[in-house]
PDB file of C-alpha atoms in Angstrom:
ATOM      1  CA  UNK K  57       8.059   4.763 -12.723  1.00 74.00           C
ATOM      2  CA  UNK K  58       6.580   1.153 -12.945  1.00 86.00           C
ATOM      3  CA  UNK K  59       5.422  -1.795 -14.623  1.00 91.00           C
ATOM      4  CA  UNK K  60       4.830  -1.375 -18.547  1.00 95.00           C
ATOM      5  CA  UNK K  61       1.253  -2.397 -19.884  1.00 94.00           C
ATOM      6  CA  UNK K  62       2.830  -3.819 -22.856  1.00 95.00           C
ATOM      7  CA  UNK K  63       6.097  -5.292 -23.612  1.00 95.00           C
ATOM      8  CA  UNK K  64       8.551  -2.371 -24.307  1.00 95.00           C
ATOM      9  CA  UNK K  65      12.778  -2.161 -24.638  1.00 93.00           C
ATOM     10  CA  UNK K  66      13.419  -0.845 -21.247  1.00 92.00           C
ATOM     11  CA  UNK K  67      16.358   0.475 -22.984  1.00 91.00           C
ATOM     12  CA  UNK K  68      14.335   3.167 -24.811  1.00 93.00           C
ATOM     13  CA  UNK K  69      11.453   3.295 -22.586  1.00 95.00           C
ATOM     14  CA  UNK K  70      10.095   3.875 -19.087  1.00 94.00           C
ATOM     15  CA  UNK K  71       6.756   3.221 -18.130  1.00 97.00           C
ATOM     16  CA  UNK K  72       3.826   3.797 -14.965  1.00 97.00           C
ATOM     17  CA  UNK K  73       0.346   4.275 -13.638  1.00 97.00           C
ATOM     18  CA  UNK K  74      -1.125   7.801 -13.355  1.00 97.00           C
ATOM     19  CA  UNK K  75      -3.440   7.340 -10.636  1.00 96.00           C
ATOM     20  CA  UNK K  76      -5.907   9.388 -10.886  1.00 96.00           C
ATOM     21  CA  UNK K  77      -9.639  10.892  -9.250  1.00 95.00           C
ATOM     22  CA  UNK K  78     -12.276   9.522 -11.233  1.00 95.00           C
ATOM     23  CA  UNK K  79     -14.544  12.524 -10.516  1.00 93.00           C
ATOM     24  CA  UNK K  80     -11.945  15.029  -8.450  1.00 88.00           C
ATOM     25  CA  UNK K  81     -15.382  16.086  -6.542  1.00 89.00           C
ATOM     26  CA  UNK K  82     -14.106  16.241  -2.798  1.00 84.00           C
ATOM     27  CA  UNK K  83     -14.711  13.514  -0.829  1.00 89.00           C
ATOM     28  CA  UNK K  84     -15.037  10.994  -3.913  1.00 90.00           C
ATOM     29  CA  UNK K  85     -12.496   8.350  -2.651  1.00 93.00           C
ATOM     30  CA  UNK K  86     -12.740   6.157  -6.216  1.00 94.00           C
ATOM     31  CA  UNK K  87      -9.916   6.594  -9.322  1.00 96.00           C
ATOM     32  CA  UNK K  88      -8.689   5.614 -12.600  1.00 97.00           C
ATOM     33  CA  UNK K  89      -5.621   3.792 -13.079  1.00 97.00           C
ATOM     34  CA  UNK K  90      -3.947   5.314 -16.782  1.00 97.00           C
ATOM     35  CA  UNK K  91      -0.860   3.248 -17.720  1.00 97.00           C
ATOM     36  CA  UNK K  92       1.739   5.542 -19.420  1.00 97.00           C
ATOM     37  CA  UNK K  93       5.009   4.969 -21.744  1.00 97.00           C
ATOM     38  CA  UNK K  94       7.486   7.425 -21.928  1.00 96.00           C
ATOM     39  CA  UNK K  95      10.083   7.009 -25.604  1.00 95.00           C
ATOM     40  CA  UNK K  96      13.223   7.909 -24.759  1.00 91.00           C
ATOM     41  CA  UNK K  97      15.543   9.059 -27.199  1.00 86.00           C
ATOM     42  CA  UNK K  98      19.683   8.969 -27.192  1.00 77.00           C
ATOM     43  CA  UNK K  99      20.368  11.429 -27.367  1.00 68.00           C
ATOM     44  CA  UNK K 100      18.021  13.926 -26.023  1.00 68.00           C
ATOM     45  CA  UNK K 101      18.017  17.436 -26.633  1.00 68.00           C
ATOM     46  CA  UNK K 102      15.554  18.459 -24.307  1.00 66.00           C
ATOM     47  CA  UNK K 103      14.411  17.186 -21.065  1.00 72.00           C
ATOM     48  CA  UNK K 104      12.000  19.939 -20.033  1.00 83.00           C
ATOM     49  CA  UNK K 105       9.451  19.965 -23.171  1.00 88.00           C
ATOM     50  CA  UNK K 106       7.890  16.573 -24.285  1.00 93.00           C
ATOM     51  CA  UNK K 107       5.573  15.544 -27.227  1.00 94.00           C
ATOM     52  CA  UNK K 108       2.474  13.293 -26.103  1.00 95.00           C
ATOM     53  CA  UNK K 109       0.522  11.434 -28.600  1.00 91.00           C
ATOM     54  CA  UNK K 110      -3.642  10.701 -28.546  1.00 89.00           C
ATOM     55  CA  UNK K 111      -4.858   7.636 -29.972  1.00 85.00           C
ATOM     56  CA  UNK K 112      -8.386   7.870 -31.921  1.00 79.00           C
ATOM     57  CA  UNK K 113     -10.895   5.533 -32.238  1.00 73.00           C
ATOM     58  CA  UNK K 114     -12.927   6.497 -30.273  1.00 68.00           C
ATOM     59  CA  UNK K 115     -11.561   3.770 -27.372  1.00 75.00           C
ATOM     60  CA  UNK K 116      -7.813   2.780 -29.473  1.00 85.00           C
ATOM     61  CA  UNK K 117      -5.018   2.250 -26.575  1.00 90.00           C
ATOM     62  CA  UNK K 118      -2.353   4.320 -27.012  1.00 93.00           C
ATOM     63  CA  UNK K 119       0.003   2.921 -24.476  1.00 95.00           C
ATOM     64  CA  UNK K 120      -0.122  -0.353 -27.015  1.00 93.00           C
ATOM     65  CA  UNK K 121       0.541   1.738 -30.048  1.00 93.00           C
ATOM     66  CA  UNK K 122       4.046   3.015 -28.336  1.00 95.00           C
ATOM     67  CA  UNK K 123       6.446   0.556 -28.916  1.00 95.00           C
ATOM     68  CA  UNK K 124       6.053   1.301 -33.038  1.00 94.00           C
ATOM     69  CA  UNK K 125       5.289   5.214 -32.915  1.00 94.00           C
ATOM     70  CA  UNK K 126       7.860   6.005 -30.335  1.00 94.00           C
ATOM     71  CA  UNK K 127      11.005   5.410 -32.096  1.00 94.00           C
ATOM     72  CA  UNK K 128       9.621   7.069 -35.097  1.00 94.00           C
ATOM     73  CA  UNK K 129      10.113  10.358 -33.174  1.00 92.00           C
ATOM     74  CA  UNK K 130      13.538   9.926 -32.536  1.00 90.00           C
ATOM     75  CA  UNK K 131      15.070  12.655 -34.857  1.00 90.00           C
ATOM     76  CA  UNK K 132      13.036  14.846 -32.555  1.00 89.00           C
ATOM     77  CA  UNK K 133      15.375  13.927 -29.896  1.00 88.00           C
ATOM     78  CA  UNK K 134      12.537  14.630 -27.327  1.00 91.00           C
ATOM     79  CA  UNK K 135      10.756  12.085 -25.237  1.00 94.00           C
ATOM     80  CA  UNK K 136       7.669  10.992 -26.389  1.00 95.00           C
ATOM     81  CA  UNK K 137       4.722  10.967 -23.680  1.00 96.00           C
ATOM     82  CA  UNK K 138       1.737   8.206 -24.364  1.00 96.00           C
ATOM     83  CA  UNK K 139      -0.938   8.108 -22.077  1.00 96.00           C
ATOM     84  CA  UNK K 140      -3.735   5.338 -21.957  1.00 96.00           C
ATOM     85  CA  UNK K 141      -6.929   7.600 -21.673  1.00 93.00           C
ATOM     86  CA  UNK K 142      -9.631   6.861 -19.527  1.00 94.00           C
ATOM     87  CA  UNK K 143     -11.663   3.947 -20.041  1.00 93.00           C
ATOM     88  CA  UNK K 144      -9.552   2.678 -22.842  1.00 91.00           C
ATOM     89  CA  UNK K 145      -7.260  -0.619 -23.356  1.00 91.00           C
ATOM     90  CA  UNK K 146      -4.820  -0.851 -20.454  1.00 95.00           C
ATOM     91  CA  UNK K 147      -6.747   1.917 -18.003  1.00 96.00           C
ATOM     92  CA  UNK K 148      -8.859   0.689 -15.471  1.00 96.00           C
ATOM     93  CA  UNK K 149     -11.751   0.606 -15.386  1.00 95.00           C
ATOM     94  CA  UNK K 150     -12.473  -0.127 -18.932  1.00 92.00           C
ATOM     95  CA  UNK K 151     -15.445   0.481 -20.637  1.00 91.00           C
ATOM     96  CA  UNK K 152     -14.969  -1.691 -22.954  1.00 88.00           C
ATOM     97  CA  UNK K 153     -18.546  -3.773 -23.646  1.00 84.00           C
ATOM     98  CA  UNK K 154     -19.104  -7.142 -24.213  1.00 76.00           C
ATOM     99  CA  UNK K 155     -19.200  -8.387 -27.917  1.00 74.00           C
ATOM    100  CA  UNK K 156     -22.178  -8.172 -29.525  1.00 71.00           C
ATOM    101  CA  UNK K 157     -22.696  -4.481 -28.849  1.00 77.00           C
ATOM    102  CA  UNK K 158     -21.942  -3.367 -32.303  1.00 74.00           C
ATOM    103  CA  UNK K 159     -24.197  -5.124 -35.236  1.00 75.00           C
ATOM    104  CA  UNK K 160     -22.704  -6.741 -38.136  1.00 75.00           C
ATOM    105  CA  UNK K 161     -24.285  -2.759 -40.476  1.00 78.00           C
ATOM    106  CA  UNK K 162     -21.741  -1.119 -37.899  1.00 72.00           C
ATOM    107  CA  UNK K 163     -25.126  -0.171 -36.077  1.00 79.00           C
ATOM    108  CA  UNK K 164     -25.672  -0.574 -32.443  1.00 78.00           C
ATOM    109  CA  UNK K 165     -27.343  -2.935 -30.624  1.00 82.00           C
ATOM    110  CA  UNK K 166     -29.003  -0.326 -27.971  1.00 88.00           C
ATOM    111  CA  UNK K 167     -30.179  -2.448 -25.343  1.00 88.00           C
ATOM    112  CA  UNK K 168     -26.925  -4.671 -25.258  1.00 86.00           C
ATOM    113  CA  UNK K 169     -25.572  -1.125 -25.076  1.00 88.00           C
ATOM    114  CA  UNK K 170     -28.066  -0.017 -22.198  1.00 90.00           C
ATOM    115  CA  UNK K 171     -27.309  -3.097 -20.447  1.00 90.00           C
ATOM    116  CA  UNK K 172     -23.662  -2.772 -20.392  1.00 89.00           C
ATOM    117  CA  UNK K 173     -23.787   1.046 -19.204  1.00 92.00           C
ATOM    118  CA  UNK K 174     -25.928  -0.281 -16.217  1.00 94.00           C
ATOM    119  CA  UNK K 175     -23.416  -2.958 -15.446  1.00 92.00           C
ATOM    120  CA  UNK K 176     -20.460  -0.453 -14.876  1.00 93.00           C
ATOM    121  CA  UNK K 177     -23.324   1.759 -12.961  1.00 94.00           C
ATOM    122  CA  UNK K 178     -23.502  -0.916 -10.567  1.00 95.00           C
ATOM    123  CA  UNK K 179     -19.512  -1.344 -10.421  1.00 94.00           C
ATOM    124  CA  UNK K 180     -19.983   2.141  -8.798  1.00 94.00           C
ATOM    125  CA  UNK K 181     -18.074   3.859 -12.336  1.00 94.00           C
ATOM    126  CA  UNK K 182     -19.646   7.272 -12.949  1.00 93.00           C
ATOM    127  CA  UNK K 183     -19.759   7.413 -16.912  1.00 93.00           C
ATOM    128  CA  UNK K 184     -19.834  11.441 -16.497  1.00 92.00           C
ATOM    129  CA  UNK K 185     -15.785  11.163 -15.117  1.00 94.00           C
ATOM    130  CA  UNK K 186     -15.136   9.495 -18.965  1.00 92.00           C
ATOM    131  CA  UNK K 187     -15.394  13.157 -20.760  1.00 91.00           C
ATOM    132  CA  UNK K 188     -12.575  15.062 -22.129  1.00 89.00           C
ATOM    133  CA  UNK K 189     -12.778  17.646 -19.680  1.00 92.00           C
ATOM    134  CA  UNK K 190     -11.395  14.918 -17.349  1.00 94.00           C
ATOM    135  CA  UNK K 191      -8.849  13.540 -19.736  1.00 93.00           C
ATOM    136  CA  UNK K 192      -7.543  17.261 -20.514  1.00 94.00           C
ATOM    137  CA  UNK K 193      -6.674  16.867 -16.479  1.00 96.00           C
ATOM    138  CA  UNK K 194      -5.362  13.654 -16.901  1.00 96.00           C
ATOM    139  CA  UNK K 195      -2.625  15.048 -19.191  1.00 96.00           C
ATOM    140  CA  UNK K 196      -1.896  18.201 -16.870  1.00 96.00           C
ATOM    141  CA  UNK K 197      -1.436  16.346 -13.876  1.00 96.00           C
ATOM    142  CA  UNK K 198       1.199  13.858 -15.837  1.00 96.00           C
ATOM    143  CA  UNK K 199       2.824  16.307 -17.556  1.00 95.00           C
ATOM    144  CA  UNK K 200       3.068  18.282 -14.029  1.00 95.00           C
ATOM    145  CA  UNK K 201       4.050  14.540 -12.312  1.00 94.00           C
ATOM    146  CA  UNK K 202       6.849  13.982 -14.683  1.00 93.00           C
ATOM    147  CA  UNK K 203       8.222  17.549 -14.770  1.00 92.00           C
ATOM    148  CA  UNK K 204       7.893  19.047 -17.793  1.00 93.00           C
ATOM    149  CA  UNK K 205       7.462  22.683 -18.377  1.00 93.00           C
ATOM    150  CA  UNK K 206       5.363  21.628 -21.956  1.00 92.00           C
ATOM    151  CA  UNK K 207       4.531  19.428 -24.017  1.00 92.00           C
ATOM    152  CA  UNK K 208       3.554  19.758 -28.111  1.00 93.00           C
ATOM    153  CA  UNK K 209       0.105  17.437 -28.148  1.00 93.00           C
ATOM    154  CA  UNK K 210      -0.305  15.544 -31.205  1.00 92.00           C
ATOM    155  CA  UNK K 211      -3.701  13.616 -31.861  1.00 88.00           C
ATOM    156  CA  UNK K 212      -4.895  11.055 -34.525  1.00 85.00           C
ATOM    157  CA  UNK K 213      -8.218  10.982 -35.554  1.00 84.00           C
ATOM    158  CA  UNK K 214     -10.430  11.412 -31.927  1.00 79.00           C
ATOM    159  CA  UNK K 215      -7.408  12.502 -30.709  1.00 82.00           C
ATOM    160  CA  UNK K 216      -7.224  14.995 -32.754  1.00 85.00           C
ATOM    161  CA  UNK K 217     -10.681  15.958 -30.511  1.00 85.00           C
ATOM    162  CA  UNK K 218      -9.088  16.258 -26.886  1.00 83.00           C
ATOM    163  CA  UNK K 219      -5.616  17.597 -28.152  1.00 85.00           C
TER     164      UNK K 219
END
């Protein structure tokens, strides 16, 4: 339990930092940093299963989107799990590119795109450890960290993917 990324009523929610390996290959010393909100409801009705939520996007945060979903759950009575995903808003690193990537036809700008991919290259950030292989063990080792025996995954839109 920590710091929230976002400004949250500590009365209904606790927050942290997964810290996680970026690669879990042995003897790879470098890791992500995943900010996570937990919603907690009064009353609760059960404190070993939890529902987590996926933003989409691709690249939404979904630590930021918590303070307006969570309490929406409440007649659940169950806490509510969000979990920045790698790369994304609050996590660190982010991949998030300069402006200028994306064209005004929603088209790419490929060599602004190159160039940015080469500049977290040389930040040492392997862009294979940003799959949803990695993410899916993101989510087990939180839900394992926090104690929960399960957890109902719900997704929206490239959530929906990794869910």
């Amino acid at each position: 339990v920590g710091p929230c990324a976002v400004t949250l009523d500590p009365a209904e929610f606790h927050c942290g930092t997964l810290i996680a390996p970026m690669t879990r290959t042995a003897g790879d010393a470098r890791v992500v940093r995943l900010p996570f909100a937990i919603y907690k409801p009064f009353p609760s009705t059960s404190k070993r299963s939890a529902i987590t939520l996926l933003a989409g996007g691709p690249g939404f945060t979904t630590v930021g989107s918590a303070g307006p979903i969570g309490p929406t759950f409440a007649p659940l009575g169950r806490d509510v799990v969000f979990l920045e995903r790698r790369g994304t808003g609050f996590a660190e690193p982010s991949l998030a590119c300069p402006s200028g990537t994306r064209l005004a036809n929603h088209d790419w700008d490929l060599k602004k795109v190159k160039a940015c991919a080469n500049s977290f290259r040389r930040q040492n950030i392997d862009l294979d450890a940003f799959v949803s292989r990695q993410a899916a063990a993101d989510l087990e080792d939180l839900r394992l960290l926090l104690g929960y025996d399960q957890w109902d995954i719900v997704g929206v839109s490239s959530g929906s993917s990794l869910a």
